[in-house]
Short mmCIF file of C-alpha atoms in Angstrom, two decimals:
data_model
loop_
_atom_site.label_atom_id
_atom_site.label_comp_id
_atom_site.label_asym_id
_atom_site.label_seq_id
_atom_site.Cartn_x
_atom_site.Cartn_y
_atom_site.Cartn_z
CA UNK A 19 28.54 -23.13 -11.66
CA UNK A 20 28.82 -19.29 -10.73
CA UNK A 21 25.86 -19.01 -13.10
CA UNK A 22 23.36 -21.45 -10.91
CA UNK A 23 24.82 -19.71 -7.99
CA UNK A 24 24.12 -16.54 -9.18
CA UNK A 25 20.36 -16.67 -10.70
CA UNK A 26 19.75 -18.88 -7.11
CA UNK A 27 20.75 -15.82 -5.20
CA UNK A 28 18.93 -13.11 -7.60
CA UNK A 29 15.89 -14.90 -6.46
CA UNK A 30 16.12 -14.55 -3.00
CA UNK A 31 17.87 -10.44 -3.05
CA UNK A 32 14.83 -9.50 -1.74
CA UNK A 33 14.85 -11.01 1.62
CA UNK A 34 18.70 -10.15 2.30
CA UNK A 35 19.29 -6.98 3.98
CA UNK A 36 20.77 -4.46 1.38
CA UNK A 37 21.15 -0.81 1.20
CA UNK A 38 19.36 -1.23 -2.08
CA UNK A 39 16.51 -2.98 -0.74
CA UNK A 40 13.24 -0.81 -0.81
CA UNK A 41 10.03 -1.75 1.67
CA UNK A 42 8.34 -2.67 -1.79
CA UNK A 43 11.02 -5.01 -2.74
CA UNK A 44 10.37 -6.69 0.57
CA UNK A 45 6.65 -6.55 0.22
CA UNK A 46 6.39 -8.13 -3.40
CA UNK A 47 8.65 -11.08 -1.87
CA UNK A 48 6.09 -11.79 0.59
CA UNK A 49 3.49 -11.51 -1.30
CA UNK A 50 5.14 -13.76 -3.77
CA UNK A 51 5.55 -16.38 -1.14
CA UNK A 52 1.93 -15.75 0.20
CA UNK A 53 0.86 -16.83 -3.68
CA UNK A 54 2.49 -19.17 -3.93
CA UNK A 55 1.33 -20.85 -0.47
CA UNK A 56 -2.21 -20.22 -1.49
CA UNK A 57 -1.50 -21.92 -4.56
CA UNK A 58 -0.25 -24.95 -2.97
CA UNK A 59 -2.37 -25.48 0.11
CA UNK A 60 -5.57 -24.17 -1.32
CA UNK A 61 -5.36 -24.97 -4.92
CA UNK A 62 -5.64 -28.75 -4.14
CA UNK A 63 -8.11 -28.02 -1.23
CA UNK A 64 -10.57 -26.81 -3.61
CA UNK A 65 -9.90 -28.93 -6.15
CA UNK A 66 -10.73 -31.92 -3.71
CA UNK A 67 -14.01 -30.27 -2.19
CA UNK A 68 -15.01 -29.64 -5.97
CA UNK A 69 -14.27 -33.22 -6.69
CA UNK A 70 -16.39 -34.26 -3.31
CA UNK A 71 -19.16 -31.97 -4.39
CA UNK A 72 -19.56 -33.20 -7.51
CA UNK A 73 -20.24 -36.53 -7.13
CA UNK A 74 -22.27 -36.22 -4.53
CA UNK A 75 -24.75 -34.28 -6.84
CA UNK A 76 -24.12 -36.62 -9.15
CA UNK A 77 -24.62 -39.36 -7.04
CA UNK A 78 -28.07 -37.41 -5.43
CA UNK A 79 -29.25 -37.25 -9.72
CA UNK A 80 -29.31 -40.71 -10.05
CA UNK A 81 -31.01 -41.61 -7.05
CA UNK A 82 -33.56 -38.99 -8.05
CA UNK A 83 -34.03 -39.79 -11.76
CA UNK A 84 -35.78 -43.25 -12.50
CA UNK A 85 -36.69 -44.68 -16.00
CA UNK A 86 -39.99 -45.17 -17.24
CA UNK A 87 -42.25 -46.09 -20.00
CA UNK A 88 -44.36 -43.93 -21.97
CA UNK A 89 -46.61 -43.63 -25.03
CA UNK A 90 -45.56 -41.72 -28.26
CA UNK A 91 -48.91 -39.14 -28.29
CA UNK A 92 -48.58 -37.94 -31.95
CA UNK A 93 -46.91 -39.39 -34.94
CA UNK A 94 -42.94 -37.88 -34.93
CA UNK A 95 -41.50 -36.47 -37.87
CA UNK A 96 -39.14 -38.56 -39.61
CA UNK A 97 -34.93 -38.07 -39.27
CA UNK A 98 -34.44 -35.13 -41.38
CA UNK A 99 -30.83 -33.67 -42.37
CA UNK A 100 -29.94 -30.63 -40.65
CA UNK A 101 -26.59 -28.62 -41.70
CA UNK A 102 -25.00 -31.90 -43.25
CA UNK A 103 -26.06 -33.78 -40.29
CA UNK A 104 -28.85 -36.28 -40.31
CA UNK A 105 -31.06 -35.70 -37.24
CA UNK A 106 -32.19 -39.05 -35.43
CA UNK A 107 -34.20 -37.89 -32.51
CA UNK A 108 -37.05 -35.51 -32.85
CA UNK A 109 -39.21 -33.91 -29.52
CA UNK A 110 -42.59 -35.20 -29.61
CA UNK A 111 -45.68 -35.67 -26.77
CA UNK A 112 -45.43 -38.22 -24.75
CA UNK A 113 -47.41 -39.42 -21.86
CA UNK A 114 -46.81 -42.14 -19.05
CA UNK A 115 -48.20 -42.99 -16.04
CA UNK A 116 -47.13 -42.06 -12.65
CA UNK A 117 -46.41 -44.56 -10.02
CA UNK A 118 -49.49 -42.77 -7.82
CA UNK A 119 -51.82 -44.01 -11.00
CA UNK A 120 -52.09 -40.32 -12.41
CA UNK A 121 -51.54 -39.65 -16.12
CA UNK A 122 -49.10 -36.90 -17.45
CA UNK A 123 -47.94 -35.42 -20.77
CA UNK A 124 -45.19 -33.79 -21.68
CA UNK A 125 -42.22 -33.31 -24.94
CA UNK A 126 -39.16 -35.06 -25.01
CA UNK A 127 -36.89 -36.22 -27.18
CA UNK A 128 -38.01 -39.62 -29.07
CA UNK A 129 -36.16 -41.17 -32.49
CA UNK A 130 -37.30 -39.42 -35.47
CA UNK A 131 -40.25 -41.81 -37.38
CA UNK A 132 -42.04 -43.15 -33.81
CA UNK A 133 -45.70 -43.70 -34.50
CA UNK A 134 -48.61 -42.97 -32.32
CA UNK A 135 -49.23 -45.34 -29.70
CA UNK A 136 -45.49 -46.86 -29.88
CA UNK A 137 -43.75 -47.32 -26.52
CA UNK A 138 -40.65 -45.37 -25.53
CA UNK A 139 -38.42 -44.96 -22.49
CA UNK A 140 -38.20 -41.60 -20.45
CA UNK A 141 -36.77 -40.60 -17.28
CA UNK A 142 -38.56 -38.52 -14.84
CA UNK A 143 -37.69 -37.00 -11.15
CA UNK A 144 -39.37 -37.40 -8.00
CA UNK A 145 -41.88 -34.87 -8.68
CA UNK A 146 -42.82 -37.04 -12.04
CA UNK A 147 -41.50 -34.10 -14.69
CA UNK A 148 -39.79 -35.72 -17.64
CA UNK A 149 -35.69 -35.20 -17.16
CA UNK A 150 -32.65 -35.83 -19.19
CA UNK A 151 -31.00 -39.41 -18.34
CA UNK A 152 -28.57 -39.18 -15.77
CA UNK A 153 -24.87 -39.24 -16.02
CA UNK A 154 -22.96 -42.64 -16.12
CA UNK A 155 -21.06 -43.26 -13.44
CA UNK A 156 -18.47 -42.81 -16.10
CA UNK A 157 -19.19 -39.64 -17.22
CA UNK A 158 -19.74 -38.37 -13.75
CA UNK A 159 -15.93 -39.14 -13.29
CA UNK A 160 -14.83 -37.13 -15.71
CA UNK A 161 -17.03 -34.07 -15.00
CA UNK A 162 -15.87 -34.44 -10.93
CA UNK A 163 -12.18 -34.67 -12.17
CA UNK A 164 -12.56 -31.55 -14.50
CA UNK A 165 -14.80 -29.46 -11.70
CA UNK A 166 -11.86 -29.93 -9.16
CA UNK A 167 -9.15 -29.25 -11.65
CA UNK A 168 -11.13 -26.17 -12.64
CA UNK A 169 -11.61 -24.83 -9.29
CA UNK A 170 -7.70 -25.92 -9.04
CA UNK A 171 -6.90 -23.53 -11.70
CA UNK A 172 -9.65 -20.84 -10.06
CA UNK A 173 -7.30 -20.30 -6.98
CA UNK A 174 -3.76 -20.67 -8.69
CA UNK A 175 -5.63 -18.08 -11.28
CA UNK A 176 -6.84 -15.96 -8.32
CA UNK A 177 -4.06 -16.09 -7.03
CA UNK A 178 -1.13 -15.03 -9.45
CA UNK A 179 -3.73 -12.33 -10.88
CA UNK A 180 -3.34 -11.00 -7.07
CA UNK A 181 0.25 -10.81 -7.22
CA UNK A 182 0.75 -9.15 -10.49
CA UNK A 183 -1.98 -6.47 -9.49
CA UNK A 184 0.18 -5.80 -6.30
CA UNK A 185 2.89 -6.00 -8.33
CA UNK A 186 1.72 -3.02 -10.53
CA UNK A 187 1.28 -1.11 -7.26
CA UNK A 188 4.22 -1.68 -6.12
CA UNK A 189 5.91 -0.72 -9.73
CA UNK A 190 4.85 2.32 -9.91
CA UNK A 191 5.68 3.18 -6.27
CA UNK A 192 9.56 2.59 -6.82
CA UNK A 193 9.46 4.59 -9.99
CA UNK A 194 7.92 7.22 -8.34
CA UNK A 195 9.96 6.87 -5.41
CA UNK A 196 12.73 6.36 -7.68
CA UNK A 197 11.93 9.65 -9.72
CA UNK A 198 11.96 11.36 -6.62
CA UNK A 199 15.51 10.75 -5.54
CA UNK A 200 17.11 11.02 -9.05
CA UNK A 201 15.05 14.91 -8.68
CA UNK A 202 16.87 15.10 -5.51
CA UNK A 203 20.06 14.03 -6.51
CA UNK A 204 20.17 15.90 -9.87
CA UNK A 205 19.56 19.21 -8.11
CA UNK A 206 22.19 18.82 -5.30
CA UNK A 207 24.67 18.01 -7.98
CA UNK A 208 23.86 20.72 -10.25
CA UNK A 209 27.00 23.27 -10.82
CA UNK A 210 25.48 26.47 -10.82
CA UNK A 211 23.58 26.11 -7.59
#
C-alpha cells in the first residue's frame, strides 16, 4: 500500500511546492498535461473530421464515376505468368461512346485473351476519361476508419514528439544549472581557500 501511495505521489512532485523544485520541473509538468490534453481533445477531433472527410470524397467518387460499355480496339495478349503469378488482366485500347454521341479511345485494363470487337465494361468521370471503379461502400469504410485513426495517431504522435523535444531542453537546462551549483558549492567548500 505505501508502494501505490508512493509512485501516485512521485507523479505529481512536480506540482507540489518543494525547495527542490526547479522552474523546469514545473514547466515539463505542464507541458506534460498540455500533451496530454491535446491528445485527448484533439486526437479524436481529427480523427472524426478525417473520418467525415473521407467519405464524403468517397461518396463525391461514386457519384462522379459511372459504368459504361466499350469495344476491345486490338486483340489483348493472352494471361501470361509474371514472377510465379499468372497475370489475368492485360491494358489494351478501348473505345466507347460518350453519352453526348462522341467517340473516344483510350487503355485500360481488360482480361488477358479479349478479341477485337468484344464488349467490355469501363468506368469513366464526368469529363468522359476512363477511371478506376470506385470504392465499395465497403471498402470506403475501411479506408474512412483507417484515415481518422491515422490522423488520430498524427496528433497523439505530434504531440508526445513535442514533449520529449521540450523535454530535452529542459534536460540539459537542469544539468547545466545543476553543474553550476555543484561548481559553486565545491569551491565554497574547498579547504585551502
Amino acid at each position: 500500500m505505501t508502494t501505490s501511495t508512493t509512485v501516485r505521489r512521485s507523479h505529481l512532485w512536480r506540482w507540489r511546492r518543494s525547495p527542490l523544485r526547479r522552474r523546469e520541473d514545473l514547466v515539463e509538468a505542464w507541458l506534460l498535461l498540455a500533451a496530454w490534453l491535446v491528445t485527448a481533445v484533439v486526437g479524436p477531433v481529427a480523427g472524426v473530421l478525417s473520418v467525415r472527410a473521407a467519405v464524403d470524397a468517397l461518396a463525391q467518387q461514386r457519384a462522379e464515376r459511372r459504368p459504361a460499355s466499350a469495344v476491345v480496339v486490338d486483340d489483348a495478349s493472352r494471361s501470361f505468368v509474371s514472377g510465379g503469378v499468372t497475370v489475368d488482366q492485360v491494358i489494351a485500347t478501348v473505345r466507347w461512346t460518350a453519352a453526348d454521341g462522341t467517340s473516344h479511345t483510350g487503355r485500360t485494363q481488360v482480361d488477358a485473351g479479349s478479341k477485337a470487337g468484344e464488349r467490355v465494361a469501363v468506368w469513366i468521370d464526368q469529363e468522359e476519361r476512363l477511371t478506376t471503379p470506385p470504392q465499395t461502400p465497403g471498402q470506403a469504410d475501411i479506408e474512412a476508419a483507417f484515415m481518422g485513426v491515422a490522423a488520430f495517431l498524427g496528433v497523439a504522435t505530434a504531440a508526445a514528439a513535442g514533449f520529449y523535444g521540450a523535454r530535452v531542453v529542459l534536460d540539459r537546462r537542469r544539468s547545466r544549472a545543476w553543474d553550476a551549483e555543484w561548481q559553486t558549492s565545491t569551491m565554497r567548500t574547498l579547504p585551502w581557500q
